[in-house]
Tab-separated table of C-alpha atoms in Angstrom:
chain	number	residue	atom	x	y	z
A	8	MET	CA	33.748	-62.742	46.011
A	9	ALA	CA	33.239	-59.203	47.235
A	10	LEU	CA	35.573	-57.822	49.865
A	11	THR	CA	34.555	-57.646	53.527
A	12	ALA	CA	35.207	-55.183	56.338
A	13	ASP	CA	35.097	-55.232	60.113
A	14	VAL	CA	32.057	-53.764	61.864
A	15	ALA	CA	32.384	-51.367	64.804
A	16	PRO	CA	29.575	-50.900	67.338
A	17	SER	CA	27.202	-47.965	66.943
A	18	GLY	CA	26.712	-47.209	70.626
A	19	ASP	CA	23.036	-48.198	70.537
A	20	GLN	CA	22.739	-51.606	72.170
A	21	ASN	CA	19.673	-52.613	70.183
A	22	VAL	CA	21.471	-51.851	66.935
A	23	ASP	CA	24.746	-53.424	68.049
A	24	ALA	CA	22.953	-56.604	69.123
A	25	LEU	CA	22.152	-57.259	65.454
A	26	LEU	CA	25.689	-56.776	64.119
A	27	MET	CA	28.037	-59.569	63.135
A	28	LYS	CA	31.746	-58.814	63.174
A	29	THR	CA	31.907	-58.619	59.379
A	30	ARG	CA	29.979	-56.911	56.585
A	31	TRP	CA	30.322	-56.801	52.830
A	32	ASP	CA	32.642	-54.001	51.680
A	33	ALA	CA	30.980	-53.337	48.333
A	34	PRO	CA	28.175	-51.092	47.054
A	35	GLY	CA	26.445	-54.043	45.442
A	36	LEU	CA	26.185	-57.824	45.501
A	37	SER	CA	24.943	-60.401	43.025
A	38	TYR	CA	22.753	-63.370	43.842
A	39	SER	CA	21.416	-66.429	42.047
A	40	PHE	CA	18.927	-69.256	42.413
A	41	PRO	CA	21.038	-72.207	41.247
A	42	ALA	CA	19.227	-74.824	39.183
A	43	SER	CA	21.802	-77.495	39.988
A	44	SER	CA	24.135	-78.474	42.796
A	45	VAL	CA	27.114	-78.484	40.422
A	46	PHE	CA	27.607	-74.759	40.951
A	47	TYR	CA	28.642	-75.295	44.561
A	48	GLY	CA	31.751	-77.390	43.973
A	49	GLN	CA	33.244	-80.034	46.234
A	50	ASN	CA	33.771	-79.922	50.015
A	51	TYR	CA	31.112	-77.279	50.472
A	52	GLY	CA	30.120	-76.182	53.998
A	53	GLY	CA	27.812	-78.744	55.585
A	54	ASN	CA	27.523	-80.677	52.319
A	55	GLU	CA	24.079	-79.160	51.699
A	56	PRO	CA	24.278	-79.409	47.866
A	57	ARG	CA	24.695	-83.196	48.069
A	58	ASN	CA	21.771	-83.694	50.421
A	59	GLY	CA	18.491	-83.506	48.512
A	60	PHE	CA	19.275	-80.349	46.558
A	61	ALA	CA	16.188	-78.579	45.180
A	62	PRO	CA	15.991	-75.237	43.360
A	63	LEU	CA	13.658	-72.639	44.830
A	64	ASN	CA	10.280	-72.447	43.135
A	65	GLU	CA	9.026	-69.216	41.612
A	66	ALA	CA	7.062	-68.093	44.696
A	67	GLN	CA	10.109	-68.650	46.902
A	68	SER	CA	12.383	-66.852	44.451
A	69	ALA	CA	9.923	-63.943	44.338
A	70	ALA	CA	9.971	-63.733	48.150
A	71	ALA	CA	13.771	-63.640	48.110
A	72	ARG	CA	13.745	-60.869	45.503
A	73	GLN	CA	11.330	-58.929	47.688
A	74	ALA	CA	13.618	-59.337	50.708
A	75	PHE	CA	16.637	-58.133	48.726
A	76	ALA	CA	14.596	-55.157	47.504
A	77	MET	CA	13.642	-54.291	51.094
A	78	ILE	CA	17.293	-54.215	52.143
A	79	ALA	CA	18.264	-52.104	49.133
A	80	SER	CA	15.414	-49.694	49.871
A	81	VAL	CA	16.723	-48.848	53.353
A	82	ALA	CA	20.506	-49.191	52.937
A	83	ASN	CA	23.135	-48.318	50.342
A	84	LEU	CA	23.564	-51.915	49.242
A	85	ASN	CA	22.291	-52.951	45.830
A	86	PHE	CA	21.559	-56.442	44.530
A	87	THR	CA	21.658	-57.886	41.022
A	88	GLU	CA	20.169	-61.245	40.094
A	89	ILE	CA	22.302	-63.289	37.710
A	90	HIS	CA	21.988	-66.668	36.023
A	91	GLU	CA	25.083	-68.444	37.181
A	92	ASP	CA	27.497	-70.159	34.780
A	93	THR	CA	31.197	-70.993	34.713
A	94	VAL	CA	32.045	-67.333	34.140
A	95	ARG	CA	29.559	-65.452	36.307
A	96	GLN	CA	29.455	-66.439	39.965
A	97	PRO	CA	27.439	-64.524	42.566
A	98	GLU	CA	28.291	-63.628	46.142
A	99	LEU	CA	24.970	-65.035	47.372
A	100	ARG	CA	23.190	-68.239	46.410
A	101	LEU	CA	19.780	-69.429	47.620
A	102	ALA	CA	18.491	-72.984	47.272
A	103	GLY	CA	16.709	-75.837	49.021
A	104	ALA	CA	18.104	-79.011	50.555
A	105	ASP	CA	17.165	-81.656	53.107
A	106	ILE	CA	18.673	-79.815	56.045
A	107	PRO	CA	17.711	-80.543	59.676
A	108	GLY	CA	16.257	-77.121	60.475
A	109	SER	CA	13.944	-74.798	58.582
A	110	ALA	CA	16.766	-72.727	57.137
A	111	TRP	CA	20.185	-71.253	57.698
A	112	ALA	CA	22.559	-68.827	56.038
A	113	TYR	CA	26.270	-68.087	56.062
A	114	ALA	CA	27.612	-64.699	57.120
A	115	PRO	CA	29.682	-62.377	54.915
A	116	GLY	CA	33.192	-63.684	54.343
A	117	SER	CA	35.892	-64.545	51.843
A	118	ILE	CA	35.096	-68.134	50.803
A	119	SER	CA	32.427	-69.530	48.513
A	120	ILE	CA	29.943	-70.536	51.209
A	121	ASN	CA	29.745	-67.013	52.657
A	122	GLY	CA	26.440	-65.298	51.974
A	123	ASP	CA	24.664	-68.473	50.822
A	124	ALA	CA	21.249	-69.371	52.262
A	125	TRP	CA	19.597	-72.792	52.495
A	126	PHE	CA	15.962	-73.689	53.074
A	127	ARG	CA	14.469	-77.054	53.945
A	128	ALA	CA	13.090	-78.246	50.625
A	129	SER	CA	10.455	-80.557	52.080
A	130	SER	CA	9.042	-78.056	54.604
A	131	SER	CA	5.395	-77.056	54.217
A	132	ALA	CA	6.341	-73.725	55.833
A	133	PHE	CA	7.507	-72.516	52.433
A	134	ALA	CA	4.331	-73.454	50.554
A	135	ASP	CA	2.726	-70.019	51.049
A	136	MET	CA	5.210	-67.185	50.653
A	137	ARG	CA	2.921	-64.217	51.161
A	138	PRO	CA	3.976	-61.534	53.670
A	139	GLY	CA	2.719	-62.205	57.177
A	140	GLY	CA	3.428	-65.926	56.992
A	141	TYR	CA	6.291	-67.902	58.492
A	142	GLY	CA	7.853	-68.661	55.106
A	143	PHE	CA	8.255	-65.031	54.077
A	144	TYR	CA	9.576	-64.126	57.526
A	145	VAL	CA	12.215	-66.895	57.352
A	146	PHE	CA	13.430	-65.708	53.950
A	147	MET	CA	13.848	-62.153	55.273
A	148	HIS	CA	15.600	-63.474	58.385
A	149	GLU	CA	18.095	-65.678	56.537
A	150	ILE	CA	18.915	-63.048	53.937
A	151	GLY	CA	19.530	-60.740	56.890
A	152	HIS	CA	22.251	-63.166	58.013
A	153	SER	CA	23.668	-63.190	54.474
A	154	VAL	CA	24.342	-59.451	54.651
A	155	GLY	CA	25.667	-59.336	58.216
A	156	LEU	CA	22.779	-59.351	60.707
A	157	LYS	CA	22.989	-61.704	63.674
A	158	HIS	CA	20.373	-62.981	66.102
A	159	GLY	CA	19.224	-60.207	68.403
A	160	HIS	CA	18.833	-62.590	71.331
A	161	ASP	CA	22.375	-63.999	71.098
A	162	VAL	CA	24.906	-62.840	73.680
A	163	ASN	CA	27.923	-63.106	71.363
A	164	VAL	CA	29.729	-60.295	69.478
A	165	PHE	CA	28.216	-57.098	70.989
A	166	GLY	CA	25.638	-58.766	73.242
A	167	PRO	CA	21.832	-59.143	73.036
A	168	MET	CA	19.040	-56.649	72.595
A	169	THR	CA	17.662	-55.035	75.734
A	170	ALA	CA	14.800	-56.990	77.287
A	171	ASP	CA	12.202	-54.352	76.421
A	172	ARG	CA	13.096	-54.426	72.711
A	173	ASP	CA	13.888	-58.098	72.186
A	174	SER	CA	10.866	-59.076	70.090
A	175	MET	CA	9.719	-59.386	66.488
A	176	GLU	CA	8.037	-55.996	66.862
A	177	PHE	CA	11.520	-54.472	66.736
A	178	SER	CA	13.609	-56.999	64.795
A	179	ILE	CA	13.053	-59.996	62.529
A	180	MET	CA	16.414	-61.349	63.710
A	181	THR	CA	15.393	-62.369	67.233
A	182	TYR	CA	13.748	-65.669	68.125
A	183	ARG	CA	11.453	-63.937	70.614
A	184	SER	CA	8.001	-63.357	69.163
A	185	TYR	CA	7.125	-60.860	71.904
A	186	VAL	CA	8.887	-59.176	74.799
A	187	GLY	CA	9.456	-61.769	77.507
A	188	ALA	CA	8.968	-64.833	75.288
A	189	SER	CA	11.238	-67.810	75.921
A	190	GLY	CA	12.874	-67.631	72.504
A	191	ARG	CA	12.925	-71.409	72.143
A	192	MET	CA	10.426	-71.252	69.276
A	193	MET	CA	8.297	-68.715	67.441
A	194	GLU	CA	4.828	-68.414	69.000
A	195	ASN	CA	3.068	-66.238	66.398
A	196	GLU	CA	-0.297	-67.078	64.929
A	197	PRO	CA	0.161	-68.549	61.400
A	198	TRP	CA	-0.369	-65.176	59.677
A	199	GLY	CA	1.027	-62.968	62.443
A	200	TYR	CA	4.680	-62.619	61.403
A	201	ALA	CA	6.503	-59.408	60.496
A	202	GLN	CA	5.935	-58.339	56.902
A	203	SER	CA	9.035	-56.169	56.562
A	204	LEU	CA	12.361	-55.374	58.104
A	205	MET	CA	11.636	-53.832	61.483
A	206	MET	CA	13.064	-50.664	62.995
A	207	TYR	CA	16.289	-52.058	64.497
A	208	ASP	CA	16.985	-54.245	61.457
A	209	ILE	CA	16.808	-51.086	59.362
A	210	ALA	CA	19.006	-49.168	61.789
A	211	ALA	CA	21.624	-51.956	61.872
A	212	LEU	CA	21.761	-52.222	58.080
A	213	GLN	CA	22.126	-48.456	57.828
A	214	HIS	CA	24.927	-48.491	60.387
A	215	MET	CA	26.822	-51.005	58.245
A	216	TYR	CA	26.027	-49.703	54.764
A	217	GLY	CA	24.578	-46.200	55.094
A	218	ALA	CA	20.978	-45.011	54.739
A	219	ASN	CA	19.220	-44.905	51.373
A	220	TYR	CA	17.411	-41.578	51.112
A	221	THR	CA	16.383	-42.094	47.482
A	222	THR	CA	13.546	-44.435	48.496
A	223	HIS	CA	10.188	-42.654	48.139
A	224	ALA	CA	12.037	-39.354	48.227
A	225	GLY	CA	9.076	-37.378	46.867
A	226	ASN	CA	5.778	-36.444	48.509
A	227	THR	CA	4.611	-39.992	49.181
A	228	VAL	CA	1.161	-41.137	50.300
A	229	TYR	CA	0.825	-44.420	52.199
A	230	ARG	CA	-2.519	-46.187	52.605
A	231	TRP	CA	-3.670	-49.537	53.986
A	232	ASP	CA	-6.796	-51.474	53.063
A	233	ALA	CA	-9.194	-51.789	56.005
A	234	MET	CA	-10.466	-55.156	54.747
A	235	THR	CA	-7.302	-56.909	53.485
A	236	GLY	CA	-4.380	-55.083	55.101
A	237	GLN	CA	-2.794	-54.439	51.720
A	238	ALA	CA	-0.533	-51.397	51.633
A	239	SER	CA	-0.431	-49.011	48.711
A	240	ILE	CA	2.218	-46.401	47.979
A	241	ASP	CA	1.122	-43.490	45.829
A	242	GLY	CA	-1.808	-45.604	44.696
A	243	VAL	CA	0.282	-48.651	43.740
A	244	ALA	CA	-0.815	-51.810	45.577
A	245	GLN	CA	2.016	-53.670	47.302
A	246	GLY	CA	0.385	-57.113	47.548
A	247	SER	CA	-1.995	-58.505	50.148
A	248	PRO	CA	-0.616	-60.126	53.303
A	249	ILE	CA	-2.004	-63.332	54.752
A	250	GLY	CA	-4.996	-63.072	57.056
A	251	ASN	CA	-5.662	-59.296	57.035
A	252	ARG	CA	-2.833	-58.575	59.467
A	253	ILE	CA	-0.494	-55.586	59.330
A	254	LEU	CA	2.904	-55.696	61.067
A	255	MET	CA	5.554	-53.592	59.376
A	256	THR	CA	7.955	-50.668	59.601
A	257	VAL	CA	7.979	-47.793	57.108
A	258	TRP	CA	11.208	-46.228	55.829
A	259	ASP	CA	10.788	-43.099	53.729
A	260	GLY	CA	13.713	-41.244	52.171
A	261	GLY	CA	12.356	-37.711	52.017
A	262	GLY	CA	9.661	-35.365	50.786
A	263	ASN	CA	6.472	-34.260	52.486
A	264	ASP	CA	4.745	-37.536	53.237
A	265	THR	CA	1.321	-38.641	54.407
A	266	TYR	CA	-0.281	-41.591	56.150
A	267	ASP	CA	-3.829	-41.685	54.786
A	268	PHE	CA	-6.220	-43.638	57.024
A	269	SER	CA	-9.373	-41.902	55.827
A	270	ASN	CA	-10.887	-45.242	54.764
A	271	TYR	CA	-11.012	-46.522	58.384
A	272	ALA	CA	-14.190	-46.261	60.471
A	273	VAL	CA	-12.795	-47.518	63.810
A	274	ARG	CA	-10.828	-45.652	66.467
A	275	LEU	CA	-7.212	-45.203	65.359
A	276	THR	CA	-4.071	-44.302	67.270
A	277	ILE	CA	-1.780	-42.483	64.850
A	278	ASP	CA	1.709	-41.564	66.052
A	279	LEU	CA	4.211	-39.948	63.670
A	280	ARG	CA	7.179	-39.891	66.036
A	281	PRO	CA	10.263	-41.896	64.961
A	282	GLY	CA	10.235	-45.352	66.536
A	283	SER	CA	6.555	-45.057	67.472
A	284	TRP	CA	3.552	-47.125	66.425
A	285	THR	CA	0.244	-46.559	64.707
A	286	SER	CA	-2.631	-48.898	65.599
A	287	LEU	CA	-5.488	-49.467	63.176
A	288	ASP	CA	-8.375	-51.934	63.425
A	289	THR	CA	-7.844	-54.411	66.278
A	290	ALA	CA	-8.752	-57.178	63.807
A	291	GLN	CA	-5.557	-56.325	61.912
A	292	ILE	CA	-3.261	-56.601	64.943
A	293	ALA	CA	-0.916	-59.596	64.716
A	294	GLN	CA	-1.023	-62.056	67.591
A	295	LEU	CA	2.583	-62.766	68.549
A	296	GLY	CA	1.603	-65.500	70.980
A	297	TYR	CA	-1.400	-66.568	73.028
A	298	ASP	CA	-3.081	-63.319	74.136
A	299	ARG	CA	0.018	-61.398	73.017
A	300	PRO	CA	-1.095	-58.774	70.502
A	301	ALA	CA	1.543	-56.689	68.783
A	302	ARG	CA	1.798	-53.160	70.130
A	303	GLY	CA	0.644	-51.741	66.803
A	304	ASN	CA	0.407	-52.223	63.066
A	305	ILE	CA	2.815	-49.730	61.557
A	306	ALA	CA	6.087	-48.597	63.109
A	307	ASN	CA	8.024	-45.542	62.008
A	308	SER	CA	11.715	-46.041	61.339
A	309	LEU	CA	14.262	-44.588	63.716
A	310	LEU	CA	16.190	-41.532	62.571
A	311	HIS	CA	19.603	-42.324	61.086
A	312	ASP	CA	22.202	-40.003	62.627
A	313	GLY	CA	19.432	-37.531	63.441
A	314	ASP	CA	18.554	-36.950	59.777
A	315	LEU	CA	14.945	-35.729	59.549
A	316	ARG	CA	14.367	-36.735	55.931
A	317	SER	CA	12.855	-40.087	56.927
A	318	ILE	CA	10.101	-38.524	59.050
A	319	ILE	CA	6.451	-38.837	58.042
A	320	GLU	CA	4.972	-35.351	58.192
A	321	ASN	CA	1.214	-35.694	57.781
A	322	ALA	CA	-1.724	-37.929	58.666
A	323	LEU	CA	-5.379	-38.211	57.747
A	324	GLY	CA	-7.665	-39.855	60.298
A	325	GLY	CA	-10.809	-41.843	59.624
A	326	SER	CA	-14.390	-41.547	60.793
A	327	GLY	CA	-13.771	-42.962	64.271
A	328	ASN	CA	-12.700	-41.188	67.460
A	329	ASP	CA	-9.016	-41.009	66.585
A	330	LEU	CA	-5.941	-40.149	68.639
A	331	MET	CA	-3.413	-38.336	66.450
A	332	MET	CA	0.132	-37.352	67.407
A	333	GLY	CA	2.650	-35.387	65.378
A	334	ASN	CA	6.409	-35.218	65.821
A	335	LEU	CA	9.259	-32.703	65.913
A	336	VAL	CA	8.658	-31.145	62.472
A	337	ARG	CA	5.725	-29.266	60.944
A	338	ASN	CA	2.801	-31.679	60.699
A	339	VAL	CA	-0.586	-31.483	59.041
A	340	LEU	CA	-3.036	-33.594	61.056
A	341	LYS	CA	-6.638	-33.981	59.898
A	342	GLY	CA	-8.971	-35.880	62.177
A	343	GLY	CA	-11.871	-36.403	59.783
A	344	SER	CA	-15.254	-37.105	61.331
A	345	GLY	CA	-15.493	-38.451	64.869
A	346	ASN	CA	-14.473	-37.021	68.225
A	347	ASP	CA	-10.732	-36.794	67.688
A	348	ARG	CA	-7.852	-35.844	69.973
A	349	LEU	CA	-4.889	-34.110	68.304
A	350	TYR	CA	-1.369	-33.474	69.623
A	351	GLY	CA	0.916	-31.449	67.373
A	352	PHE	CA	4.010	-31.636	69.600
A	353	GLU	CA	6.950	-29.643	68.167
A	354	GLY	CA	6.863	-27.525	65.016
A	355	ASN	CA	4.321	-25.126	63.531
A	356	ASP	CA	1.626	-27.709	62.910
A	357	VAL	CA	-1.717	-27.394	61.170
A	358	LEU	CA	-4.435	-29.176	63.142
A	359	THR	CA	-7.868	-29.846	61.678
A	360	GLY	CA	-10.368	-31.684	63.828
A	361	GLY	CA	-13.059	-32.107	61.178
A	362	ARG	CA	-16.620	-32.965	62.119
A	363	GLY	CA	-17.294	-34.000	65.709
A	364	ARG	CA	-16.285	-32.851	69.178
A	365	ASP	CA	-12.524	-32.568	68.869
A	366	ALA	CA	-9.799	-31.887	71.409
A	367	PHE	CA	-6.553	-30.047	70.713
A	368	VAL	CA	-3.884	-30.779	73.313
A	369	PHE	CA	-0.863	-28.597	74.047
A	370	ASP	CA	1.861	-30.214	76.138
A	371	THR	CA	5.095	-28.721	74.771
A	372	SER	CA	6.745	-25.434	75.713
A	373	PRO	CA	5.121	-22.570	73.768
A	374	SER	CA	7.158	-20.479	71.342
A	375	LYS	CA	6.839	-18.896	67.898
A	376	ALA	CA	8.636	-21.941	66.454
A	377	ASN	CA	6.128	-24.221	68.123
A	378	ALA	CA	2.829	-22.407	67.534
A	379	ASP	CA	0.199	-24.537	65.824
A	380	ARG	CA	-2.623	-23.460	63.562
A	381	ILE	CA	-6.057	-24.852	64.493
A	382	SER	CA	-7.859	-24.478	61.202
A	383	ASP	CA	-11.440	-25.247	62.194
A	384	PHE	CA	-11.947	-24.630	65.906
A	385	SER	CA	-15.642	-24.816	66.775
A	386	VAL	CA	-16.701	-22.914	69.876
A	387	ARG	CA	-19.793	-25.095	70.074
A	388	ASP	CA	-18.069	-28.479	69.788
A	389	ASP	CA	-14.303	-28.328	70.345
A	390	THR	CA	-12.030	-27.948	73.369
A	391	ILE	CA	-8.418	-26.870	73.896
A	392	TYR	CA	-6.410	-28.666	76.589
A	393	PHE	CA	-3.317	-27.374	78.396
A	394	ASP	CA	-0.964	-29.678	80.296
A	395	ASN	CA	-0.056	-27.951	83.554
A	396	VAL	CA	3.231	-29.851	83.717
A	397	VAL	CA	4.323	-27.473	80.947
A	398	PHE	CA	1.966	-24.569	81.607
A	399	THR	CA	2.918	-24.472	85.253
A	400	LYS	CA	1.102	-21.277	86.248
A	401	LEU	CA	-2.309	-22.616	85.302
A	402	PRO	CA	-4.622	-23.829	88.082
A	403	LYS	CA	-5.115	-27.477	88.978
A	404	PRO	CA	-6.647	-29.874	86.397
A	405	GLY	CA	-10.219	-29.170	85.424
A	406	LYS	CA	-12.030	-26.283	83.798
A	407	LEU	CA	-10.169	-23.057	83.197
A	408	PRO	CA	-11.530	-20.469	85.665
A	409	ALA	CA	-13.202	-17.489	84.039
A	410	SER	CA	-10.788	-15.217	85.892
A	411	ALA	CA	-7.828	-16.838	84.085
A	412	PHE	CA	-9.120	-16.043	80.576
A	413	TRP	CA	-9.121	-12.744	78.728
A	414	THR	CA	-10.055	-11.622	75.230
A	415	GLY	CA	-7.714	-8.903	74.019
A	416	ALA	CA	-4.223	-8.168	72.765
A	417	LYS	CA	-2.703	-8.537	76.230
A	418	ALA	CA	-3.565	-9.362	79.830
A	419	HIS	CA	-5.700	-6.906	81.761
A	420	ASP	CA	-4.873	-8.092	85.301
A	421	ARG	CA	-2.462	-10.394	87.114
A	422	SER	CA	-4.830	-13.401	87.094
A	423	ASP	CA	-4.993	-13.727	83.281
A	424	ARG	CA	-3.263	-16.854	81.987
A	425	VAL	CA	-4.903	-17.628	78.617
A	426	ILE	CA	-5.395	-14.719	76.221
A	427	TYR	CA	-7.209	-14.755	72.888
A	428	ASP	CA	-6.647	-11.850	70.517
A	429	LYS	CA	-9.793	-11.924	68.388
A	430	ASN	CA	-8.375	-9.400	65.923
A	431	SER	CA	-5.382	-11.565	64.970
A	432	GLY	CA	-6.578	-15.015	66.051
A	433	ALA	CA	-3.520	-15.461	68.299
A	434	LEU	CA	-3.832	-17.567	71.460
A	435	TYR	CA	-1.319	-16.805	74.205
A	436	TYR	CA	-0.193	-18.205	77.537
A	437	ASP	CA	0.851	-15.646	80.136
A	438	GLN	CA	2.619	-16.762	83.316
A	439	ASP	CA	1.739	-13.722	85.397
A	440	GLY	CA	-0.857	-11.622	83.584
A	441	THR	CA	0.147	-7.993	83.829
A	442	GLY	CA	3.410	-8.958	85.533
A	443	LYS	CA	6.878	-8.756	83.980
A	444	ALA	CA	6.840	-12.102	82.139
A	445	THR	CA	6.262	-11.963	78.380
A	446	LYS	CA	3.248	-13.766	77.008
A	447	ALA	CA	4.040	-16.801	74.813
A	448	LEU	CA	2.284	-17.629	71.554
A	449	VAL	CA	0.586	-21.045	71.724
A	450	ALA	CA	-1.580	-21.261	68.611
A	451	TRP	CA	-3.405	-19.461	65.861
A	452	LEU	CA	-7.190	-19.712	65.615
A	453	ASP	CA	-9.725	-18.075	63.342
A	454	LYS	CA	-10.402	-14.415	64.056
A	455	LYS	CA	-13.524	-13.100	65.791
A	456	LEU	CA	-14.392	-16.357	67.564
A	457	LYS	CA	-16.678	-16.068	70.586
A	458	ILE	CA	-14.326	-18.025	72.819
A	459	THR	CA	-14.756	-18.158	76.597
A	460	ALA	CA	-13.024	-19.948	79.456
A	461	ASP	CA	-15.452	-22.842	78.905
A	462	ASP	CA	-13.534	-23.752	75.734
A	463	PHE	CA	-10.436	-24.707	77.744
A	464	ARG	CA	-9.467	-27.526	80.076
A	465	ILE	CA	-6.388	-28.100	82.201
A	466	ILE	CA	-4.878	-31.572	82.466
């Protein structure tokens, strides 16, 4: 057996709620799918091997391999499948038996039962092992226990998850399908279960074992099929989920990465901020209970120790009226056709509205390090919005008064607040016009545009 180590809390309650007291103290573990109960020995645990033992079938074994691969992709913990014999014995075994519940698993430890997982052999829940179904979810959940994750709803060890995060949207280890659910049983529609580790599962595994930044460390492109929900990574299909639902979290180890939703024709909400959600077609939203839709389809992983390598940098919208939001690094956001609304947030972003009447929203403090490039601003069709919570010297919400706009290199009187330099393409905000305050660069536009105050709105 591999050695174990104690686990200290991280300081984040929603991470700590998923931690057992013990983890494996090894860079890698081996696992097997025993063909016989003889490998378990006498006086084993709850006597599972002597109670209707059944090896996992190929679909179940494949689901387990996929779950192990998911863990290895986010954390520095590798897994090797072995064929057990009298010489080679794994840390983790997975098999079926006539157990009273659907499944259970033993936590990391120093005796032979530790790390083993058992599944009810006669249960129809494990007949279809595709992602999105109950069977695949249970395999991920139990293997999570095998490597040191506890139930997020349990009050023991470091306490439960906070009420606003205690749901399958954030962890596969809680019994609550949605925020506020009773937790007595899962309430998801048959194909509405999580298809991956979720954001706090990933964070908890990384707290115990470290983050794996070698996963998709290049310039990776992620796409999803609008008809089946199947994800593809750099053009490689990842397998179709059940029922055209998408409910997953993306972990990416580095590079300059892109979410490509250009194949969608409906309105999308695309949010690249860590811990935030992207929503695609409403038909692909998982129902976590009666009239309880998931808050989105695709969640971004949380940052591990503030490391920015896992951030997704870019997004391509579809042909609907999309809402697109960047994050704290340089983003490239392309709206495509449709009347899109783009928020760059921090960083020197490149914003392209595409065809349609697009809106570019500025609601972060202007600076040279935070000046976006609007690559295709159309005076005829597009509008720039300023949030007066940030741009405090602008008038009340509504149209920008003509007296507050000026075309030139600098303000020409004290009422000027928005200045467009047509020779350079620079767009400035000035707190006091010709007063003592220095104008702040907001964005870069094309040169020589015939912009007027009518191209701006205050919100």
